[in-house]
Amino acid sequence: MADIVLISPRFEVSYWGLEYVLPLVGKRANMPVACLPLLAALAPPGHSVTLIDENVEDIDYDRCARADIVGVTGMVVQRRRMREILAELKRRGVFLVVGGPWATVKEDDFQGLADVVFVGEAEQTWPRFLAAWERGAHRARYEQAEKTDMATLPTPRFDLLKMRHYAFGSLQFSRGCPFQCEFCDIIVTFGRKPRIKTTAQVLAELEALRAQGIRQAFIVDDNLIGNKRAIKDLLRDLIAWQERNGYPMTFFTEASLDLAGEPELMRLMDQANIPSVFVGIESPNEESLRETRKYQNVRAGGTLVEKVHRIQEAGIEVWCGMILGFDHDDATVFDAQLRFIAEARIINVMLGMLSAIPKTPLHDRLAAEGRLDPADEPEFGTNVIPLGLDRAELRAGYVRVLSALNDTTAYFDRMDDLYLKARLDFSRAANRHWRRHPWRLVRAKGRFLIRALALLALLARRVPEPALRREYLRRVWRLMKARPDPDVLWIYVVKCAMHYHAHTMARRMRTGLAPVVNSF
Ligand code: B12
Ligand code: SF4
């Protein structure tokens, strides 16, 4: 039986990482990576597992050196730190295994650093490796032949994480996405056939999160609506759970834009209390969308703006991912992106320059065309050599659009367009439920109010720039007069915090204080 330590290394700064604001508000990381508690649950009984998230605690290398097996996970924004940790532990003679999104697409990055590498999903290979390791008969590389049957997954061991340090919890309903975007490594790793958990599994996971005091969680599915029929059934069960328990949880998730053509699905998501969804819109340039095979975004059903508005009208805020530097993009794309985002009233935008992730069809195509920069840290921020723009122009345009999106006035104007003018009406079912149960109403609204005011007080005290502090307070005050509802207030204050992160990230890149970050 093994003493196992699993490590998630420190992240580099990224849009979603919220690194600039979390320390101001007393949190250490956005959310735990889902694989750590899952791998712990998958280790057969008898093994002891310790989880270390370097984003919330330092690594005790002496402790790790005493373990039988140390496993390291990580995505692209952890790759350098993964290698540093592995090198340090290797020096101490530790038996090392590595897996996760980056090892899956670039296993040669870990050559000579890990004893065993896991490629792709590991629900079968991880326990198989542990059994072989006990017999001294393990292999150096594991790659699962078949995709994991999601209905067999155990409840993740959230109890092994220090949940109080995270801003949100995470849980997973399904894996896989039916679409075929050229740049996407998700379908390379998880396939195009969506697989989903059973209701019993999901409810057990929810209870396990609730037991850790989590009230807001990210559903980490690649595309929540990959299998529409199955997710509708699951959402109905989730709604019943929310109703039974007084709507204790709020969720956010990721889905494709065809959601806009699914009124029933949007209604169910609203009722299940999923008031925001991240959508890969990528570009207002239709030719670029076709080029990248994002056909679901150009299908009939209205313009991109109309589709986004339709989702908003169903009570769901849209966050989005946008990409610059497709082959069909020229210098007009920068302003086109800004116009689209303003018109669509999208507040939070993850903007990136097109990057070619190893193993994707895009990577293969560009390699064949001789258009890949092989450097680990490409000078212009992306390994793609663009066609319609020169590399410096693309990088400058990226920094300009990122700065303009997170310019204080532009950001809060989008916010006011959505929450004050369009009066986004979210969490409707939760509110209806609370109104039927006055005590629950008082408790829920009281909780939102207290949390919003506490977060606002932290921002008002700790944001270093006086002008920004004043602006946040002024905007919040305006909102409270126009829409005096604690839920709206909470969202608005969270948005102030997110603005601080994105605005700081953009400013540091623009002024040369930090390198250009493009973490796709
Ligand atoms: C949910 C999600 C998020 C969430 C939560 C992130 C988090 N901190 O956990 C949010 C929205 C916040 C997010 C942010 C980002 N994300 Co993200 N995210 C995802 C998504 C959709 C699911 C991840 C997940 O939880 N999966 C479920 C778990 C169980 O799967 P898993 O981690 O792959 O683990 C399995 C196997 O890999 C294996 N395994 C994993 N580790 C190990 C280790 C060992 C030792 C072993 C044996 C096995 C093993 O076992 C597990 C079970 O099978 C993936 C896409 C995907 N499907 O991978 C992208 C993805 C991981 N994200 C990605 C990126 C780039 C980012 C950002 C940098 C984007 C940005 N610019 O801001 C940020 C990073 C921010 C941060 N500091 O957290 C990329 C990574 C690319 C890569 N190949 O490295 C992915 C693949 C998506 C993509 N192509 O764009 N993300
Ligand atoms: S919709 Fe998203 S997850 Fe699906 S293939 Fe396209 S980029 Fe990948």
CSV table of C-alpha atoms in Angstrom, one decimal, residues 139-486:
chain,number,residue,atom,x,y,z
A,139,ARG,CA,4.9,0.6,-17.1
A,140,ALA,CA,6.5,4.0,-18.0
A,141,ARG,CA,3.5,5.2,-20.0
A,142,TYR,CA,-0.2,4.8,-19.6
A,143,GLU,CA,-2.8,5.8,-22.1
A,144,GLN,CA,-6.4,4.6,-21.7
A,145,ALA,CA,-7.6,2.7,-24.7
A,146,GLU,CA,-11.3,3.6,-24.0
A,147,LYS,CA,-13.0,6.7,-22.8
A,148,THR,CA,-14.1,6.7,-19.2
A,149,ASP,CA,-17.6,5.6,-18.5
A,150,MET,CA,-18.7,8.6,-16.4
A,151,ALA,CA,-21.4,6.6,-14.7
A,152,THR,CA,-18.6,4.7,-12.8
A,153,LEU,CA,-16.9,7.7,-11.2
A,154,PRO,CA,-16.7,7.9,-7.4
A,155,THR,CA,-17.5,11.1,-5.5
A,156,PRO,CA,-14.3,13.2,-5.4
A,157,ARG,CA,-12.6,13.6,-2.0
A,158,PHE,CA,-13.2,17.3,-1.5
A,159,ASP,CA,-12.6,16.6,2.2
A,160,LEU,CA,-8.9,16.3,1.4
A,161,LEU,CA,-8.7,19.8,0.1
A,162,LYS,CA,-8.5,23.0,2.1
A,163,MET,CA,-11.8,24.3,0.6
A,164,ARG,CA,-11.9,27.5,2.7
A,165,HIS,CA,-9.1,29.0,0.6
A,166,TYR,CA,-11.0,28.8,-2.7
A,167,ALA,CA,-13.4,31.4,-4.0
A,168,PHE,CA,-15.6,28.7,-5.6
A,169,GLY,CA,-16.1,24.9,-5.7
A,170,SER,CA,-16.0,22.7,-8.8
A,171,LEU,CA,-17.9,19.7,-9.9
A,172,GLN,CA,-18.4,17.8,-13.2
A,173,PHE,CA,-21.5,16.4,-14.9
A,174,SER,CA,-20.2,15.4,-18.3
A,175,ARG,CA,-17.2,15.2,-20.6
A,176,GLY,CA,-16.8,15.5,-24.3
A,177,CYS,CA,-18.2,17.9,-26.9
A,178,PRO,CA,-19.8,17.0,-30.3
A,179,PHE,CA,-18.3,19.9,-32.2
A,180,GLN,CA,-15.0,20.1,-34.2
A,181,CYS,CA,-13.3,23.4,-33.7
A,182,GLU,CA,-9.9,23.2,-35.3
A,183,PHE,CA,-7.9,24.6,-32.4
A,184,CYS,CA,-9.5,22.5,-29.7
A,185,ASP,CA,-7.6,20.0,-27.7
A,186,ILE,CA,-10.6,19.1,-25.5
A,187,ILE,CA,-12.1,16.9,-28.2
A,188,VAL,CA,-8.7,15.4,-28.9
A,189,THR,CA,-8.5,14.3,-25.3
A,190,PHE,CA,-12.1,13.7,-24.3
A,191,GLY,CA,-13.7,12.9,-27.6
A,192,ARG,CA,-16.8,14.1,-29.4
A,193,LYS,CA,-19.3,11.8,-27.8
A,194,PRO,CA,-20.5,13.4,-24.6
A,195,ARG,CA,-20.6,11.1,-21.6
A,196,ILE,CA,-22.6,12.0,-18.5
A,197,LYS,CA,-22.9,11.0,-14.9
A,198,THR,CA,-26.0,9.7,-13.3
A,199,THR,CA,-28.3,11.8,-11.1
A,200,ALA,CA,-27.2,9.9,-8.0
A,201,GLN,CA,-23.6,10.6,-8.7
A,202,VAL,CA,-24.2,14.3,-9.2
A,203,LEU,CA,-26.4,14.7,-6.1
A,204,ALA,CA,-23.7,12.9,-4.0
A,205,GLU,CA,-21.1,15.3,-5.4
A,206,LEU,CA,-23.4,18.3,-4.5
A,207,GLU,CA,-23.8,17.1,-1.0
A,208,ALA,CA,-20.1,16.5,-0.6
A,209,LEU,CA,-19.5,20.1,-1.7
A,210,ARG,CA,-22.2,21.5,0.5
A,211,ALA,CA,-20.7,19.6,3.4
A,212,GLN,CA,-17.5,21.8,2.8
A,213,GLY,CA,-19.6,25.0,3.0
A,214,ILE,CA,-19.5,25.6,-0.8
A,215,ARG,CA,-22.4,27.7,-2.2
A,216,GLN,CA,-21.1,28.6,-5.6
A,217,ALA,CA,-19.6,26.1,-7.9
A,218,PHE,CA,-18.3,25.8,-11.5
A,219,ILE,CA,-19.6,22.9,-13.5
A,220,VAL,CA,-16.3,22.0,-15.2
A,221,ASP,CA,-17.9,20.3,-18.2
A,222,ASP,CA,-16.3,20.9,-21.6
A,223,ASN,CA,-19.8,21.7,-23.0
A,224,LEU,CA,-22.7,21.3,-20.6
A,225,ILE,CA,-25.1,20.9,-23.5
A,226,GLY,CA,-23.1,18.4,-25.5
A,227,ASN,CA,-25.9,15.8,-25.1
A,228,LYS,CA,-29.0,17.9,-24.8
A,229,ARG,CA,-31.5,15.2,-24.0
A,230,ALA,CA,-29.4,13.7,-21.2
A,231,ILE,CA,-28.6,17.1,-19.7
A,232,LYS,CA,-32.2,18.1,-19.6
A,233,ASP,CA,-33.0,15.0,-17.5
A,234,LEU,CA,-30.2,15.7,-15.2
A,235,LEU,CA,-31.2,19.4,-14.9
A,236,ARG,CA,-34.7,18.4,-13.9
A,237,ASP,CA,-33.3,16.3,-11.1
A,238,LEU,CA,-31.0,19.2,-10.1
A,239,ILE,CA,-34.0,21.5,-10.0
A,240,ALA,CA,-35.8,19.1,-7.7
A,241,TRP,CA,-32.8,19.0,-5.4
A,242,GLN,CA,-32.6,22.8,-5.4
A,243,GLU,CA,-36.3,23.0,-4.5
A,244,ARG,CA,-36.0,20.4,-1.8
A,245,ASN,CA,-33.0,22.2,-0.2
A,246,GLY,CA,-34.1,25.8,-0.6
A,247,TYR,CA,-31.8,26.7,-3.5
A,248,PRO,CA,-28.5,26.5,-1.6
A,249,MET,CA,-26.2,26.5,-4.6
A,250,THR,CA,-25.5,28.8,-7.6
A,251,PHE,CA,-23.6,27.4,-10.6
A,252,PHE,CA,-21.8,28.7,-13.6
A,253,THR,CA,-20.6,26.7,-16.5
A,254,GLU,CA,-19.5,26.4,-20.1
A,255,ALA,CA,-21.7,25.7,-23.2
A,256,SER,CA,-21.8,26.2,-26.9
A,257,LEU,CA,-23.7,29.0,-28.6
A,258,ASP,CA,-26.4,26.7,-30.0
A,259,LEU,CA,-27.8,27.1,-26.5
A,260,ALA,CA,-29.5,30.2,-27.9
A,261,GLY,CA,-31.8,28.0,-30.0
A,262,GLU,CA,-32.9,25.9,-27.1
A,263,PRO,CA,-35.6,27.7,-25.1
A,264,GLU,CA,-36.4,24.6,-22.9
A,265,LEU,CA,-32.8,24.0,-22.1
A,266,MET,CA,-32.3,27.7,-21.1
A,267,ARG,CA,-35.4,27.6,-19.0
A,268,LEU,CA,-34.1,24.5,-17.2
A,269,MET,CA,-30.7,26.0,-16.6
A,270,ASP,CA,-32.3,29.1,-15.2
A,271,GLN,CA,-34.5,26.9,-12.9
A,272,ALA,CA,-31.4,24.9,-11.8
A,273,ASN,CA,-29.9,28.3,-10.8
A,274,ILE,CA,-27.1,28.5,-13.5
A,275,PRO,CA,-27.2,32.3,-14.0
A,276,SER,CA,-24.0,32.5,-16.1
A,277,VAL,CA,-22.5,30.6,-18.9
A,278,PHE,CA,-19.1,30.9,-20.6
A,279,VAL,CA,-19.5,30.5,-24.4
A,280,GLY,CA,-16.7,30.2,-27.0
A,281,ILE,CA,-17.8,32.8,-29.5
A,282,GLU,CA,-14.2,33.4,-30.7
A,283,SER,CA,-14.8,36.0,-33.5
A,284,PRO,CA,-17.4,38.3,-35.1
A,285,ASN,CA,-15.7,37.5,-38.4
A,286,GLU,CA,-17.8,34.8,-40.0
A,287,GLU,CA,-15.1,33.7,-42.4
A,288,SER,CA,-12.8,33.0,-39.4
A,289,LEU,CA,-15.5,31.0,-37.7
A,290,ARG,CA,-15.9,28.8,-40.8
A,291,GLU,CA,-12.1,28.5,-41.2
A,292,THR,CA,-11.9,27.2,-37.6
A,293,ARG,CA,-14.9,24.9,-38.2
A,294,LYS,CA,-16.9,26.6,-35.5
A,295,TYR,CA,-20.0,26.0,-37.6
A,296,GLN,CA,-22.3,26.0,-34.6
A,297,ASN,CA,-21.7,29.7,-34.3
A,298,VAL,CA,-22.6,30.6,-37.9
A,299,ARG,CA,-25.7,28.4,-38.2
A,300,ALA,CA,-29.1,29.9,-38.9
A,301,GLY,CA,-31.0,31.4,-35.9
A,302,GLY,CA,-29.9,35.0,-36.1
A,303,THR,CA,-26.7,37.1,-35.8
A,304,LEU,CA,-24.2,36.4,-33.1
A,305,VAL,CA,-25.4,39.4,-31.2
A,306,GLU,CA,-29.1,38.2,-31.4
A,307,LYS,CA,-28.1,34.8,-30.1
A,308,VAL,CA,-26.3,36.3,-27.1
A,309,HIS,CA,-29.2,38.5,-26.4
A,310,ARG,CA,-31.6,35.6,-26.5
A,311,ILE,CA,-29.6,33.8,-23.8
A,312,GLN,CA,-29.5,36.9,-21.7
A,313,GLU,CA,-33.3,37.3,-22.1
A,314,ALA,CA,-33.6,33.8,-20.7
A,315,GLY,CA,-31.9,35.1,-17.5
A,316,ILE,CA,-28.4,33.8,-18.2
A,317,GLU,CA,-25.4,36.1,-18.4
A,318,VAL,CA,-23.0,35.3,-21.2
A,319,TRP,CA,-19.3,35.3,-20.6
A,320,CYS,CA,-17.1,34.6,-23.7
A,321,GLY,CA,-13.9,33.5,-25.2
A,322,MET,CA,-12.6,35.5,-28.2
A,323,ILE,CA,-9.7,34.8,-30.4
A,324,LEU,CA,-7.6,37.1,-32.6
A,325,GLY,CA,-5.3,36.0,-35.4
A,326,PHE,CA,-7.3,33.5,-37.5
A,327,ASP,CA,-6.1,33.3,-41.1
A,328,HIS,CA,-9.1,35.4,-42.2
A,329,ASP,CA,-8.4,38.1,-39.7
A,330,ASP,CA,-6.8,41.4,-40.9
A,331,ALA,CA,-6.2,44.7,-39.1
A,332,THR,CA,-9.9,45.4,-39.1
A,333,VAL,CA,-10.6,42.5,-36.7
A,334,PHE,CA,-9.5,44.4,-33.5
A,335,ASP,CA,-12.2,47.1,-33.7
A,336,ALA,CA,-14.7,44.6,-35.0
A,337,GLN,CA,-14.2,42.6,-31.8
A,338,LEU,CA,-14.7,45.6,-29.6
A,339,ARG,CA,-17.8,46.6,-31.5
A,340,PHE,CA,-19.3,43.2,-31.2
A,341,ILE,CA,-18.6,42.8,-27.5
A,342,ALA,CA,-20.1,46.2,-26.7
A,343,GLU,CA,-23.2,45.5,-28.7
A,344,ALA,CA,-23.6,42.0,-27.2
A,345,ARG,CA,-23.3,43.4,-23.7
A,346,ILE,CA,-20.8,40.9,-22.7
A,347,ILE,CA,-18.9,42.0,-19.6
A,348,ASN,CA,-16.3,39.3,-19.0
A,349,VAL,CA,-14.2,38.3,-22.0
A,350,MET,CA,-11.3,35.9,-22.1
A,351,LEU,CA,-9.3,37.2,-25.1
A,352,GLY,CA,-6.5,35.4,-26.7
A,353,MET,CA,-4.3,35.2,-29.7
A,354,LEU,CA,-4.9,32.0,-31.7
A,355,SER,CA,-2.5,29.3,-30.4
A,356,ALA,CA,-1.8,25.9,-31.8
A,357,ILE,CA,-2.0,23.2,-29.0
A,358,PRO,CA,0.0,20.1,-29.9
A,359,LYS,CA,-2.1,17.2,-31.2
A,360,THR,CA,-4.9,19.5,-32.5
A,361,PRO,CA,-5.9,19.6,-36.2
A,362,LEU,CA,-4.7,23.3,-36.2
A,363,HIS,CA,-1.3,22.2,-35.0
A,364,ASP,CA,-1.0,19.6,-37.7
A,365,ARG,CA,-2.1,22.1,-40.4
A,366,LEU,CA,0.2,24.8,-39.4
A,367,ALA,CA,3.1,22.4,-39.0
A,368,ALA,CA,2.5,21.3,-42.6
A,369,GLU,CA,2.4,24.9,-43.7
A,370,GLY,CA,5.6,25.8,-41.8
A,371,ARG,CA,3.8,28.3,-39.7
A,372,LEU,CA,4.6,27.2,-36.1
A,373,ASP,CA,7.1,29.0,-33.8
A,374,PRO,CA,8.7,26.1,-31.8
A,375,ALA,CA,9.8,28.2,-28.8
A,376,ASP,CA,8.4,27.3,-25.4
A,377,GLU,CA,7.9,31.0,-24.8
A,378,PRO,CA,7.3,32.5,-28.3
A,379,GLU,CA,8.5,36.1,-28.6
A,380,PHE,CA,5.2,37.3,-29.9
A,381,GLY,CA,3.0,35.5,-27.4
A,382,THR,CA,1.7,32.7,-29.6
A,383,ASN,CA,3.3,29.9,-31.5
A,384,VAL,CA,1.1,30.6,-34.6
A,385,ILE,CA,2.6,32.7,-37.4
A,386,PRO,CA,-0.5,34.5,-38.7
A,387,LEU,CA,-1.4,35.0,-42.3
A,388,GLY,CA,-3.3,38.3,-42.6
A,389,LEU,CA,-1.4,40.2,-39.9
A,390,ASP,CA,2.3,40.5,-39.0
A,391,ARG,CA,3.3,39.1,-35.7
A,392,ALA,CA,4.1,42.4,-33.9
A,393,GLU,CA,0.8,43.9,-35.2
A,394,LEU,CA,-1.2,41.0,-33.8
A,395,ARG,CA,0.5,41.2,-30.4
A,396,ALA,CA,0.0,45.0,-30.3
A,397,GLY,CA,-3.6,44.6,-31.4
A,398,TYR,CA,-4.2,42.0,-28.7
A,399,VAL,CA,-2.9,44.2,-25.9
A,400,ARG,CA,-4.9,47.1,-27.3
A,401,VAL,CA,-8.2,45.2,-27.4
A,402,LEU,CA,-7.5,43.6,-23.9
A,403,SER,CA,-6.9,47.1,-22.5
A,404,ALA,CA,-9.9,48.6,-24.2
A,405,LEU,CA,-12.2,45.8,-23.0
A,406,ASN,CA,-11.1,46.3,-19.4
A,407,ASP,CA,-11.0,50.1,-19.5
A,408,THR,CA,-13.0,51.0,-16.5
A,409,THR,CA,-15.6,53.1,-18.3
A,410,ALA,CA,-16.1,50.5,-21.1
A,411,TYR,CA,-16.3,47.6,-18.7
A,412,PHE,CA,-18.9,49.3,-16.4
A,413,ASP,CA,-20.9,50.7,-19.4
A,414,ARG,CA,-21.4,47.1,-20.6
A,415,MET,CA,-22.3,46.1,-17.1
A,416,ASP,CA,-24.9,48.9,-16.8
A,417,ASP,CA,-26.2,48.0,-20.3
A,418,LEU,CA,-26.9,44.5,-19.1
A,419,TYR,CA,-27.9,44.9,-15.5
A,420,LEU,CA,-29.5,48.3,-15.5
A,421,LYS,CA,-30.8,49.0,-19.0
A,422,ALA,CA,-31.7,45.4,-20.1
A,423,ARG,CA,-32.3,44.5,-16.4
A,424,LEU,CA,-31.0,40.9,-16.8
A,425,ASP,CA,-33.5,38.9,-14.7
A,426,PHE,CA,-31.5,36.0,-13.4
A,427,SER,CA,-32.1,33.2,-10.7
A,428,ARG,CA,-35.8,33.6,-11.3
A,429,ALA,CA,-36.8,30.1,-10.0
A,430,ALA,CA,-34.6,30.6,-6.9
A,431,ASN,CA,-36.3,33.9,-6.2
A,432,ARG,CA,-39.8,32.5,-6.8
A,433,HIS,CA,-38.9,29.7,-4.4
A,434,TRP,CA,-37.6,32.1,-1.7
A,435,ARG,CA,-40.7,34.3,-2.0
A,436,ARG,CA,-42.9,31.2,-1.2
A,437,HIS,CA,-40.7,30.6,1.9
A,438,PRO,CA,-40.3,33.9,3.6
A,439,TRP,CA,-37.7,32.7,6.1
A,440,ARG,CA,-35.6,31.3,3.3
A,441,LEU,CA,-36.0,34.6,1.4
A,442,VAL,CA,-34.6,36.5,4.4
A,443,ARG,CA,-31.8,34.1,4.9
A,444,ALA,CA,-30.7,33.9,1.2
A,445,LYS,CA,-31.0,37.7,0.6
A,446,GLY,CA,-29.3,38.4,4.0
A,447,ARG,CA,-26.4,36.1,3.0
A,448,PHE,CA,-26.0,37.9,-0.4
A,449,LEU,CA,-26.1,41.3,1.3
A,450,ILE,CA,-23.5,40.4,3.9
A,451,ARG,CA,-21.2,38.8,1.4
A,452,ALA,CA,-21.5,41.7,-1.0
A,453,LEU,CA,-20.9,44.3,1.6
A,454,ALA,CA,-17.9,42.4,3.0
A,455,LEU,CA,-16.3,42.0,-0.4
A,456,LEU,CA,-17.0,45.7,-1.2
A,457,ALA,CA,-15.4,46.7,2.1
A,458,LEU,CA,-12.3,44.7,1.2
A,459,LEU,CA,-12.0,46.2,-2.2
A,460,ALA,CA,-12.6,49.7,-0.9
A,461,ARG,CA,-9.8,49.2,1.6
A,462,ARG,CA,-7.3,47.2,-0.4
A,463,VAL,CA,-7.5,48.2,-4.0
A,464,PRO,CA,-4.3,50.3,-4.3
A,465,GLU,CA,-5.5,52.9,-6.9
A,466,PRO,CA,-7.7,55.6,-5.2
A,467,ALA,CA,-9.4,56.4,-8.6
A,468,LEU,CA,-10.5,52.8,-9.0
A,469,ARG,CA,-11.7,52.5,-5.5
A,470,ARG,CA,-13.9,55.6,-5.9
A,471,GLU,CA,-15.2,54.3,-9.3
A,472,TYR,CA,-16.2,51.0,-7.8
A,473,LEU,CA,-18.0,52.7,-4.9
A,474,ARG,CA,-19.7,55.2,-7.3
A,475,ARG,CA,-20.9,52.5,-9.6
A,476,VAL,CA,-22.2,50.3,-6.8
A,477,TRP,CA,-24.1,53.2,-5.3
A,478,ARG,CA,-25.7,53.9,-8.6
A,479,LEU,CA,-26.7,50.3,-8.9
A,480,MET,CA,-28.2,50.1,-5.5
A,481,LYS,CA,-30.4,53.1,-6.2
A,482,ALA,CA,-31.6,51.7,-9.5
A,483,ARG,CA,-31.9,48.0,-8.5
A,484,PRO,CA,-31.8,47.5,-4.8
A,485,ASP,CA,-31.6,43.7,-4.7
A,486,PRO,CA,-28.9,41.9,-2.7
